[in-house]
Every structure is written in C-alpha cells, then in structure tokens.
Amino acid sequence: MSNRLHNKTALVTGATSNIGRAIAVAFAAEGAHVAVSGRNRERGEEVVSTIRAAGGKADFLRADLDGNAAASRALADEATRALGGRIDILVNNAGIYPSPSTPDTDEETFDRIYAVNVKAPFFLTAAVAPTMIEAGGGAVINLGSWIARLGVPVGAVYSSSKGAMETLTRAWSAEYSPRGIRVNAISPGVVRTPDPAETGDQPGDIMMKGTPAGSFGRPDAIARAAVYLASDEADFVHGTVLDVDGGRTGVAVIAQ
C-alpha cells in the first residue's frame, strides 16, 4: 500500500461484513485510523483484530442505525471521540435490501428500508459535517447501487432508496463543497464474497451474465474505489457516482 490515507480518520458504517468490511480494512492499510461501525459486536471485533494484526489502527463502535436521528448523532459523537476529535472520511455503507414486489411490500417494510438506507445516513452526515468543516474539510462517500438506474421487476423500494442516496450525493456536494467537503458515491454491481461451499450460480449472479466482467465482483473492488475517492488523488472529483459494476449499467448486456 502507499499510505494514501496517512494520518486520516474514517468512520465506516456497516463495516462488519462484505463491502463495509473491505473498505475498513483497505482504509487502515492505507494509514487511516478507522472506526468500524455495525450492529454485531463479535464480527466488528474480528474486523478490528484483523486490522490491528496488520499494523493498522481501528476501534469498534456498536451502532444500530435504524433511522432514529438520535442514534445517528450518537454514533457521530462516539466516533469523533474515538478518532481523536475529528472525522476526515465518512462512508455511508450500512443498508438493508429486502426485495419484495410492490404488492408484497407492506408499510412496515417500506418504512424500515427508507429509515436504514436513507434517513440514518442523512442524519449521520448532518451530524458529521460540522466536525469536518471545523477541522478544515473532509470526504463523504455514499453507497448507491446499479439497481437505482437499471430497473428490475422486484425490489422497487430498495432501488428507490439507493436512487435517493445518489441524489443526496449531488445535493450534498452542492451544499458542502464550498466548505471543504467532497461528496461522492460508489455504485456497485453484484458484489459478494464467494463461499467455498457454494456450487453453481447464487441469487443475483444472473444479473451479471453478459456484462463485460461476466460475473459478480468482490468487495475489494469497491474498497479500492473508496480509497481513491477518500484520498487527495480525487481532489477534483465532486458529486460523482462512480460505477464499479463490471459494466452492468454502461454497456449493453448480451443474453448468453
């Protein structure tokens, strides 16, 4: 690694598994002190142990970002203390992805998806931004999804919640860039960590058939993009949604 995030601090939500875990590990490997946030303490402590064993700095902060504004503010305060008084990088990764059809989506499911996927990161960003501004600036990275721009016949509410995060990315860039905060997003394709016990295609894999990549992506691909957007290398990148999706949205998919 090249120490691109040397002396930076970062809060990564949903960092106990998959994409969030990979981002936290990659940030630490690049020199950042990382606040690993999530609901599961055992998995969170495992991520912290992995980072520390490699010589990095990390702390686990348990948080259930259920959309309650107070919970988001509490995490912002706790992370600021754990990271020595400032947060340079915020990654809004935590999310849930129920995907029922529209008639099968009840009001409780609708509200929960928007609470976790939109409301929680909205109030977390609102709480973190003043600290960033006071410290001289920072970077916010939101996680969108290819499914926000390419319609599929299930999961309309989840898709729209990710569309909301991509819109917030542009709106926040306009709002916060004059005060030194760069706001961007990453739009992953189908991404997962392969299980050696798996045989054949898994749910979602079919969505990547016929793309230039030809198959699902791995969390490390998203983590590398996050490192770039968090680093000074991306100082001229504002309000952008970076597609890291194997060509899913940008290239015609040919049926196999």
PDB file of C-alpha atoms in Angstrom:
ATOM      1  CA  MET A   1       0.000   0.000   0.000  1.00  0.00           C
ATOM      2  CA  SER A   2       1.067   3.623  -0.484  1.00  0.00           C
ATOM      3  CA  ASN A   3      -0.169   5.329   2.705  1.00  0.00           C
ATOM      4  CA  ARG A   4      -2.648   7.430   0.738  1.00  0.00           C
ATOM      5  CA  LEU A   5      -4.739   7.990   3.881  1.00  0.00           C
ATOM      6  CA  HIS A   6      -1.857   8.586   6.275  1.00  0.00           C
ATOM      7  CA  ASN A   7      -2.992  10.424   9.439  1.00  0.00           C
ATOM      8  CA  LYS A   8      -6.611  10.444   8.248  1.00  0.00           C
ATOM      9  CA  THR A   9      -9.544   9.270  10.348  1.00  0.00           C
ATOM     10  CA  ALA A  10     -12.544   7.423   8.943  1.00  0.00           C
ATOM     11  CA  LEU A  11     -15.958   6.238  10.075  1.00  0.00           C
ATOM     12  CA  VAL A  12     -17.329   3.324   8.040  1.00  0.00           C
ATOM     13  CA  THR A  13     -20.886   2.185   8.745  1.00  0.00           C
ATOM     14  CA  GLY A  14     -21.944  -1.399   8.148  1.00  0.00           C
ATOM     15  CA  ALA A  15     -18.266  -2.322   8.388  1.00  0.00           C
ATOM     16  CA  THR A  16     -18.619  -5.777   9.895  1.00  0.00           C
ATOM     17  CA  SER A  17     -19.064  -7.695   6.633  1.00  0.00           C
ATOM     18  CA  ASN A  18     -18.797  -7.680   2.842  1.00  0.00           C
ATOM     19  CA  ILE A  19     -18.248  -4.232   1.256  1.00  0.00           C
ATOM     20  CA  GLY A  20     -18.042  -2.294   4.509  1.00  0.00           C
ATOM     21  CA  ARG A  21     -15.504  -4.678   5.973  1.00  0.00           C
ATOM     22  CA  ALA A  22     -13.346  -4.483   2.857  1.00  0.00           C
ATOM     23  CA  ILE A  23     -13.438  -0.678   2.921  1.00  0.00           C
ATOM     24  CA  ALA A  24     -12.457  -0.534   6.589  1.00  0.00           C
ATOM     25  CA  VAL A  25      -9.532  -2.923   6.063  1.00  0.00           C
ATOM     26  CA  ALA A  26      -8.364  -1.063   2.941  1.00  0.00           C
ATOM     27  CA  PHE A  27      -8.549   2.329   4.652  1.00  0.00           C
ATOM     28  CA  ALA A  28      -6.497   1.063   7.591  1.00  0.00           C
ATOM     29  CA  ALA A  29      -3.933  -0.468   5.240  1.00  0.00           C
ATOM     30  CA  GLU A  30      -3.543   2.977   3.653  1.00  0.00           C
ATOM     31  CA  GLY A  31      -2.801   4.578   7.027  1.00  0.00           C
ATOM     32  CA  ALA A  32      -6.221   5.690   8.300  1.00  0.00           C
ATOM     33  CA  HIS A  33      -7.468   5.254  11.854  1.00  0.00           C
ATOM     34  CA  VAL A  34     -10.829   3.567  11.251  1.00  0.00           C
ATOM     35  CA  ALA A  35     -13.982   3.492  13.356  1.00  0.00           C
ATOM     36  CA  VAL A  36     -15.600   0.184  12.430  1.00  0.00           C
ATOM     37  CA  SER A  37     -19.330   0.549  12.994  1.00  0.00           C
ATOM     38  CA  GLY A  38     -22.011  -2.121  12.955  1.00  0.00           C
ATOM     39  CA  ARG A  39     -24.618  -3.984  14.963  1.00  0.00           C
ATOM     40  CA  ASN A  40     -22.728  -7.231  15.571  1.00  0.00           C
ATOM     41  CA  ARG A  41     -20.001  -6.830  18.181  1.00  0.00           C
ATOM     42  CA  GLU A  42     -18.369 -10.204  17.526  1.00  0.00           C
ATOM     43  CA  ARG A  43     -17.957  -9.522  13.817  1.00  0.00           C
ATOM     44  CA  GLY A  44     -16.887  -5.962  14.477  1.00  0.00           C
ATOM     45  CA  GLU A  45     -14.175  -7.013  16.890  1.00  0.00           C
ATOM     46  CA  GLU A  46     -12.960  -9.545  14.313  1.00  0.00           C
ATOM     47  CA  VAL A  47     -12.533  -6.750  11.759  1.00  0.00           C
ATOM     48  CA  VAL A  48     -10.657  -4.642  14.301  1.00  0.00           C
ATOM     49  CA  SER A  49      -8.411  -7.590  15.200  1.00  0.00           C
ATOM     50  CA  THR A  50      -7.628  -8.165  11.525  1.00  0.00           C
ATOM     51  CA  ILE A  51      -6.694  -4.518  11.061  1.00  0.00           C
ATOM     52  CA  ARG A  52      -4.552  -4.363  14.179  1.00  0.00           C
ATOM     53  CA  ALA A  53      -2.785  -7.636  13.344  1.00  0.00           C
ATOM     54  CA  ALA A  54      -1.662  -5.995  10.095  1.00  0.00           C
ATOM     55  CA  GLY A  55      -0.331  -2.980  11.963  1.00  0.00           C
ATOM     56  CA  GLY A  56      -3.328  -0.691  11.429  1.00  0.00           C
ATOM     57  CA  LYS A  57      -5.453   1.363  13.787  1.00  0.00           C
ATOM     58  CA  ALA A  58      -9.124   0.616  14.376  1.00  0.00           C
ATOM     59  CA  ASP A  59     -11.842   0.686  17.021  1.00  0.00           C
ATOM     60  CA  PHE A  60     -15.246  -0.966  17.003  1.00  0.00           C
ATOM     61  CA  LEU A  61     -18.309   1.176  17.684  1.00  0.00           C
ATOM     62  CA  ARG A  62     -21.550  -0.701  18.036  1.00  0.00           C
ATOM     63  CA  ALA A  63     -24.471   1.146  16.481  1.00  0.00           C
ATOM     64  CA  ASP A  64     -27.915   0.234  15.238  1.00  0.00           C
ATOM     65  CA  LEU A  65     -28.612   2.864  12.603  1.00  0.00           C
ATOM     66  CA  ASP A  66     -32.352   2.308  12.385  1.00  0.00           C
ATOM     67  CA  GLY A  67     -33.204   5.778  11.114  1.00  0.00           C
ATOM     68  CA  ASN A  68     -33.588   7.377  14.515  1.00  0.00           C
ATOM     69  CA  ALA A  69     -31.818  10.731  14.271  1.00  0.00           C
ATOM     70  CA  ALA A  70     -30.570  10.432  17.840  1.00  0.00           C
ATOM     71  CA  ALA A  71     -28.818   7.138  17.019  1.00  0.00           C
ATOM     72  CA  SER A  72     -27.014   8.764  14.094  1.00  0.00           C
ATOM     73  CA  ARG A  73     -25.965  11.726  16.217  1.00  0.00           C
ATOM     74  CA  ALA A  74     -24.779   9.424  18.997  1.00  0.00           C
ATOM     75  CA  LEU A  75     -22.566   7.483  16.580  1.00  0.00           C
ATOM     76  CA  ALA A  76     -21.119  10.726  15.194  1.00  0.00           C
ATOM     77  CA  ASP A  77     -20.233  11.864  18.718  1.00  0.00           C
ATOM     78  CA  GLU A  78     -18.764   8.496  19.714  1.00  0.00           C
ATOM     79  CA  ALA A  79     -16.712   8.234  16.531  1.00  0.00           C
ATOM     80  CA  THR A  80     -15.387  11.761  16.948  1.00  0.00           C
ATOM     81  CA  ARG A  81     -14.145  10.882  20.432  1.00  0.00           C
ATOM     82  CA  ALA A  82     -12.681   7.528  19.361  1.00  0.00           C
ATOM     83  CA  LEU A  83     -10.860   9.106  16.426  1.00  0.00           C
ATOM     84  CA  GLY A  84      -9.205  11.842  18.437  1.00  0.00           C
ATOM     85  CA  GLY A  85     -11.611  14.700  17.890  1.00  0.00           C
ATOM     86  CA  ARG A  86     -12.210  14.669  14.147  1.00  0.00           C
ATOM     87  CA  ILE A  87     -13.662  12.579  11.325  1.00  0.00           C
ATOM     88  CA  ASP A  88     -11.943  13.137   7.975  1.00  0.00           C
ATOM     89  CA  ILE A  89     -13.822  10.492   5.992  1.00  0.00           C
ATOM     90  CA  LEU A  90     -17.386   9.201   6.333  1.00  0.00           C
ATOM     91  CA  VAL A  91     -18.553   6.145   4.404  1.00  0.00           C
ATOM     92  CA  ASN A  92     -22.332   5.676   4.450  1.00  0.00           C
ATOM     93  CA  ASN A  93     -22.374   1.971   3.664  1.00  0.00           C
ATOM     94  CA  ALA A  94     -24.860   0.404   6.106  1.00  0.00           C
ATOM     95  CA  GLY A  95     -28.054  -0.713   4.438  1.00  0.00           C
ATOM     96  CA  ILE A  96     -30.669  -3.424   4.142  1.00  0.00           C
ATOM     97  CA  TYR A  97     -32.024  -4.948   0.957  1.00  0.00           C
ATOM     98  CA  PRO A  98     -35.392  -6.658   1.237  1.00  0.00           C
ATOM     99  CA  SER A  99     -36.648  -7.073  -2.318  1.00  0.00           C
ATOM    100  CA  PRO A 100     -40.335  -7.979  -2.368  1.00  0.00           C
ATOM    101  CA  SER A 101     -42.561  -6.979  -5.244  1.00  0.00           C
ATOM    102  CA  THR A 102     -44.631  -3.821  -4.892  1.00  0.00           C
ATOM    103  CA  PRO A 103     -47.882  -5.622  -3.901  1.00  0.00           C
ATOM    104  CA  ASP A 104     -45.932  -7.685  -1.346  1.00  0.00           C
ATOM    105  CA  THR A 105     -44.304  -4.658   0.313  1.00  0.00           C
ATOM    106  CA  ASP A 106     -46.118  -3.721   3.487  1.00  0.00           C
ATOM    107  CA  GLU A 107     -45.867  -0.343   5.172  1.00  0.00           C
ATOM    108  CA  GLU A 108     -43.529  -1.589   7.883  1.00  0.00           C
ATOM    109  CA  THR A 109     -41.036  -2.921   5.314  1.00  0.00           C
ATOM    110  CA  PHE A 110     -41.252   0.282   3.275  1.00  0.00           C
ATOM    111  CA  ASP A 111     -40.580   2.453   6.318  1.00  0.00           C
ATOM    112  CA  ARG A 112     -37.724   0.267   7.539  1.00  0.00           C
ATOM    113  CA  ILE A 113     -35.896   0.318   4.181  1.00  0.00           C
ATOM    114  CA  TYR A 114     -36.054   4.098   3.989  1.00  0.00           C
ATOM    115  CA  ALA A 115     -35.175   4.506   7.664  1.00  0.00           C
ATOM    116  CA  VAL A 116     -31.984   2.444   7.399  1.00  0.00           C
ATOM    117  CA  ASN A 117     -30.942   3.246   3.829  1.00  0.00           C
ATOM    118  CA  VAL A 118     -31.794   6.964   3.646  1.00  0.00           C
ATOM    119  CA  LYS A 119     -32.833   8.522   6.946  1.00  0.00           C
ATOM    120  CA  ALA A 120     -29.933   7.125   9.020  1.00  0.00           C
ATOM    121  CA  PRO A 121     -27.157   8.272   6.635  1.00  0.00           C
ATOM    122  CA  PHE A 122     -28.924  11.611   6.162  1.00  0.00           C
ATOM    123  CA  PHE A 123     -28.795  12.425   9.867  1.00  0.00           C
ATOM    124  CA  LEU A 124     -25.337  10.897  10.298  1.00  0.00           C
ATOM    125  CA  THR A 125     -23.955  13.121   7.546  1.00  0.00           C
ATOM    126  CA  ALA A 126     -25.712  16.115   9.073  1.00  0.00           C
ATOM    127  CA  ALA A 127     -24.032  15.340  12.404  1.00  0.00           C
ATOM    128  CA  VAL A 128     -20.547  14.655  10.997  1.00  0.00           C
ATOM    129  CA  ALA A 129     -20.331  17.536   8.516  1.00  0.00           C
ATOM    130  CA  PRO A 130     -19.864  20.333  11.105  1.00  0.00           C
ATOM    131  CA  THR A 131     -16.926  18.430  12.639  1.00  0.00           C
ATOM    132  CA  MET A 132     -15.373  18.035   9.192  1.00  0.00           C
ATOM    133  CA  ILE A 133     -15.822  21.719   8.404  1.00  0.00           C
ATOM    134  CA  GLU A 134     -14.291  22.750  11.716  1.00  0.00           C
ATOM    135  CA  ALA A 135     -11.271  20.510  11.000  1.00  0.00           C
ATOM    136  CA  GLY A 136     -10.779  22.016   7.554  1.00  0.00           C
ATOM    137  CA  GLY A 137     -12.774  19.667   5.324  1.00  0.00           C
ATOM    138  CA  GLY A 138     -13.190  16.012   4.529  1.00  0.00           C
ATOM    139  CA  ALA A 139     -14.795  13.438   2.268  1.00  0.00           C
ATOM    140  CA  VAL A 140     -18.166  11.701   2.329  1.00  0.00           C
ATOM    141  CA  ILE A 141     -18.682   8.533   0.293  1.00  0.00           C
ATOM    142  CA  ASN A 142     -22.176   7.107  -0.147  1.00  0.00           C
ATOM    143  CA  LEU A 143     -23.010   3.638  -1.407  1.00  0.00           C
ATOM    144  CA  GLY A 144     -25.519   3.614  -4.227  1.00  0.00           C
ATOM    145  CA  SER A 145     -26.329   0.665  -6.487  1.00  0.00           C
ATOM    146  CA  TRP A 146     -26.602  -0.173 -10.162  1.00  0.00           C
ATOM    147  CA  ILE A 147     -30.199  -1.132  -9.454  1.00  0.00           C
ATOM    148  CA  ALA A 148     -31.025   2.536  -8.845  1.00  0.00           C
ATOM    149  CA  ARG A 149     -30.686   3.250 -12.569  1.00  0.00           C
ATOM    150  CA  LEU A 150     -31.488  -0.043 -14.264  1.00  0.00           C
ATOM    151  CA  GLY A 151     -34.983  -1.260 -13.476  1.00  0.00           C
ATOM    152  CA  VAL A 152     -35.682  -4.831 -12.414  1.00  0.00           C
ATOM    153  CA  PRO A 153     -39.120  -6.256 -11.581  1.00  0.00           C
ATOM    154  CA  VAL A 154     -38.545  -6.708  -7.830  1.00  0.00           C
ATOM    155  CA  GLY A 155     -37.241  -4.555  -5.003  1.00  0.00           C
ATOM    156  CA  ALA A 156     -38.719  -1.234  -6.122  1.00  0.00           C
ATOM    157  CA  VAL A 157     -38.449   0.299  -2.654  1.00  0.00           C
ATOM    158  CA  TYR A 158     -34.816  -0.767  -2.197  1.00  0.00           C
ATOM    159  CA  SER A 159     -33.965   0.542  -5.683  1.00  0.00           C
ATOM    160  CA  SER A 160     -35.578   3.881  -4.954  1.00  0.00           C
ATOM    161  CA  SER A 161     -33.732   4.178  -1.625  1.00  0.00           C
ATOM    162  CA  LYS A 162     -30.428   3.826  -3.448  1.00  0.00           C
ATOM    163  CA  GLY A 163     -31.591   6.348  -6.013  1.00  0.00           C
ATOM    164  CA  ALA A 164     -32.237   8.705  -3.105  1.00  0.00           C
ATOM    165  CA  MET A 165     -28.659   8.255  -1.891  1.00  0.00           C
ATOM    166  CA  GLU A 166     -27.275   9.049  -5.329  1.00  0.00           C
ATOM    167  CA  THR A 167     -29.422  12.203  -5.457  1.00  0.00           C
ATOM    168  CA  LEU A 168     -28.265  13.180  -1.961  1.00  0.00           C
ATOM    169  CA  THR A 169     -24.693  12.780  -3.181  1.00  0.00           C
ATOM    170  CA  ARG A 170     -25.193  15.527  -5.749  1.00  0.00           C
ATOM    171  CA  ALA A 171     -27.216  17.730  -3.399  1.00  0.00           C
ATOM    172  CA  TRP A 172     -24.658  17.408  -0.590  1.00  0.00           C
ATOM    173  CA  SER A 173     -21.835  18.148  -2.996  1.00  0.00           C
ATOM    174  CA  ALA A 174     -23.517  21.443  -3.861  1.00  0.00           C
ATOM    175  CA  GLU A 175     -24.216  22.162  -0.196  1.00  0.00           C
ATOM    176  CA  TYR A 176     -20.897  21.197   1.353  1.00  0.00           C
ATOM    177  CA  SER A 177     -18.186  21.615  -1.282  1.00  0.00           C
ATOM    178  CA  PRO A 178     -17.864  25.366  -0.607  1.00  0.00           C
ATOM    179  CA  ARG A 179     -16.943  24.412   2.962  1.00  0.00           C
ATOM    180  CA  GLY A 180     -14.297  21.881   2.031  1.00  0.00           C
ATOM    181  CA  ILE A 181     -16.220  18.594   1.978  1.00  0.00           C
ATOM    182  CA  ARG A 182     -16.098  16.447  -1.139  1.00  0.00           C
ATOM    183  CA  VAL A 183     -19.144  14.205  -1.542  1.00  0.00           C
ATOM    184  CA  ASN A 184     -19.207  11.288  -3.979  1.00  0.00           C
ATOM    185  CA  ALA A 185     -20.806   7.872  -4.299  1.00  0.00           C
ATOM    186  CA  ILE A 186     -19.935   4.395  -5.490  1.00  0.00           C
ATOM    187  CA  SER A 187     -22.480   2.341  -7.398  1.00  0.00           C
ATOM    188  CA  PRO A 188     -21.537  -1.354  -7.104  1.00  0.00           C
ATOM    189  CA  GLY A 189     -22.771  -4.133  -9.315  1.00  0.00           C
ATOM    190  CA  VAL A 190     -23.497  -7.553  -7.817  1.00  0.00           C
ATOM    191  CA  VAL A 191     -20.761  -7.929  -5.203  1.00  0.00           C
ATOM    192  CA  ARG A 192     -20.187 -10.746  -2.763  1.00  0.00           C
ATOM    193  CA  THR A 193     -17.580 -12.840  -1.022  1.00  0.00           C
ATOM    194  CA  PRO A 194     -17.572 -16.340  -2.544  1.00  0.00           C
ATOM    195  CA  ASP A 195     -18.252 -19.208  -0.158  1.00  0.00           C
ATOM    196  CA  PRO A 196     -16.145 -22.339  -0.860  1.00  0.00           C
ATOM    197  CA  ALA A 197     -19.208 -24.431  -0.056  1.00  0.00           C
ATOM    198  CA  GLU A 198     -21.245 -22.825  -2.832  1.00  0.00           C
ATOM    199  CA  THR A 199     -21.906 -24.715  -6.038  1.00  0.00           C
ATOM    200  CA  GLY A 200     -23.215 -23.059  -9.175  1.00  0.00           C
ATOM    201  CA  ASP A 201     -24.685 -19.586  -9.517  1.00  0.00           C
ATOM    202  CA  GLN A 202     -26.110 -17.851  -6.469  1.00  0.00           C
ATOM    203  CA  PRO A 203     -29.075 -15.446  -6.317  1.00  0.00           C
ATOM    204  CA  GLY A 204     -28.138 -12.232  -8.095  1.00  0.00           C
ATOM    205  CA  ASP A 205     -25.331 -13.774 -10.168  1.00  0.00           C
ATOM    206  CA  ILE A 206     -27.588 -13.974 -13.193  1.00  0.00           C
ATOM    207  CA  MET A 207     -27.709 -10.174 -13.229  1.00  0.00           C
ATOM    208  CA  MET A 208     -24.028 -10.103 -14.249  1.00  0.00           C
ATOM    209  CA  LYS A 209     -24.300 -12.592 -17.099  1.00  0.00           C
ATOM    210  CA  GLY A 210     -23.393 -10.961 -20.406  1.00  0.00           C
ATOM    211  CA  THR A 211     -21.666  -7.974 -18.812  1.00  0.00           C
ATOM    212  CA  PRO A 212     -18.046  -7.160 -19.704  1.00  0.00           C
ATOM    213  CA  ALA A 213     -16.963  -8.591 -16.348  1.00  0.00           C
ATOM    214  CA  GLY A 214     -19.095 -11.674 -16.898  1.00  0.00           C
ATOM    215  CA  SER A 215     -19.591 -12.414 -13.214  1.00  0.00           C
ATOM    216  CA  PHE A 216     -20.071 -10.898  -9.778  1.00  0.00           C
ATOM    217  CA  GLY A 217     -17.490  -8.618  -8.244  1.00  0.00           C
ATOM    218  CA  ARG A 218     -15.641  -8.916  -4.953  1.00  0.00           C
ATOM    219  CA  PRO A 219     -15.717  -6.439  -2.060  1.00  0.00           C
ATOM    220  CA  ASP A 220     -12.074  -5.459  -2.622  1.00  0.00           C
ATOM    221  CA  ALA A 221     -13.037  -3.833  -5.935  1.00  0.00           C
ATOM    222  CA  ILE A 222     -15.364  -1.445  -4.122  1.00  0.00           C
ATOM    223  CA  ALA A 223     -12.802  -0.848  -1.382  1.00  0.00           C
ATOM    224  CA  ARG A 224     -10.179   0.257  -3.913  1.00  0.00           C
ATOM    225  CA  ALA A 225     -12.639   2.751  -5.375  1.00  0.00           C
ATOM    226  CA  ALA A 226     -13.428   4.048  -1.895  1.00  0.00           C
ATOM    227  CA  VAL A 227      -9.724   4.563  -1.144  1.00  0.00           C
ATOM    228  CA  TYR A 228      -9.405   6.614  -4.326  1.00  0.00           C
ATOM    229  CA  LEU A 229     -12.429   8.797  -3.549  1.00  0.00           C
ATOM    230  CA  ALA A 230     -11.251   9.322   0.033  1.00  0.00           C
ATOM    231  CA  SER A 231      -7.721  10.256  -0.977  1.00  0.00           C
ATOM    232  CA  ASP A 232      -6.218  13.508  -2.220  1.00  0.00           C
ATOM    233  CA  GLU A 233      -5.928  11.879  -5.651  1.00  0.00           C
ATOM    234  CA  ALA A 234      -9.651  12.585  -6.060  1.00  0.00           C
ATOM    235  CA  ASP A 235      -9.454  16.256  -5.051  1.00  0.00           C
ATOM    236  CA  PHE A 236     -11.084  17.296  -8.338  1.00  0.00           C
ATOM    237  CA  VAL A 237     -13.908  14.738  -8.069  1.00  0.00           C
ATOM    238  CA  HIS A 238     -17.166  16.186  -6.727  1.00  0.00           C
ATOM    239  CA  GLY A 239     -20.779  14.996  -6.835  1.00  0.00           C
ATOM    240  CA  THR A 240     -19.905  11.918  -8.888  1.00  0.00           C
ATOM    241  CA  VAL A 241     -21.420   8.449  -8.795  1.00  0.00           C
ATOM    242  CA  LEU A 242     -18.588   6.084  -9.675  1.00  0.00           C
ATOM    243  CA  ASP A 243     -19.854   2.892 -11.311  1.00  0.00           C
ATOM    244  CA  VAL A 244     -17.895  -0.139 -10.114  1.00  0.00           C
ATOM    245  CA  ASP A 245     -20.282  -2.659 -11.571  1.00  0.00           C
ATOM    246  CA  GLY A 246     -18.463  -4.763 -14.155  1.00  0.00           C
ATOM    247  CA  GLY A 247     -20.086  -2.709 -16.921  1.00  0.00           C
ATOM    248  CA  ARG A 248     -23.627  -3.560 -15.815  1.00  0.00           C
ATOM    249  CA  THR A 249     -25.129  -0.097 -16.379  1.00  0.00           C
ATOM    250  CA  GLY A 250     -22.804   1.331 -19.014  1.00  0.00           C
ATOM    251  CA  VAL A 251     -22.597  -1.494 -21.555  1.00  0.00           C
ATOM    252  CA  ALA A 252     -25.338  -3.391 -23.368  1.00  0.00           C
ATOM    253  CA  VAL A 253     -25.859  -6.792 -21.775  1.00  0.00           C
ATOM    254  CA  ILE A 254     -25.977  -9.569 -24.349  1.00  0.00           C
ATOM    255  CA  ALA A 255     -28.057 -12.619 -23.442  1.00  0.00           C
ATOM    256  CA  GLN A 256     -25.938 -15.729 -23.065  1.00  0.00           C
TER     257      GLN A 256
END
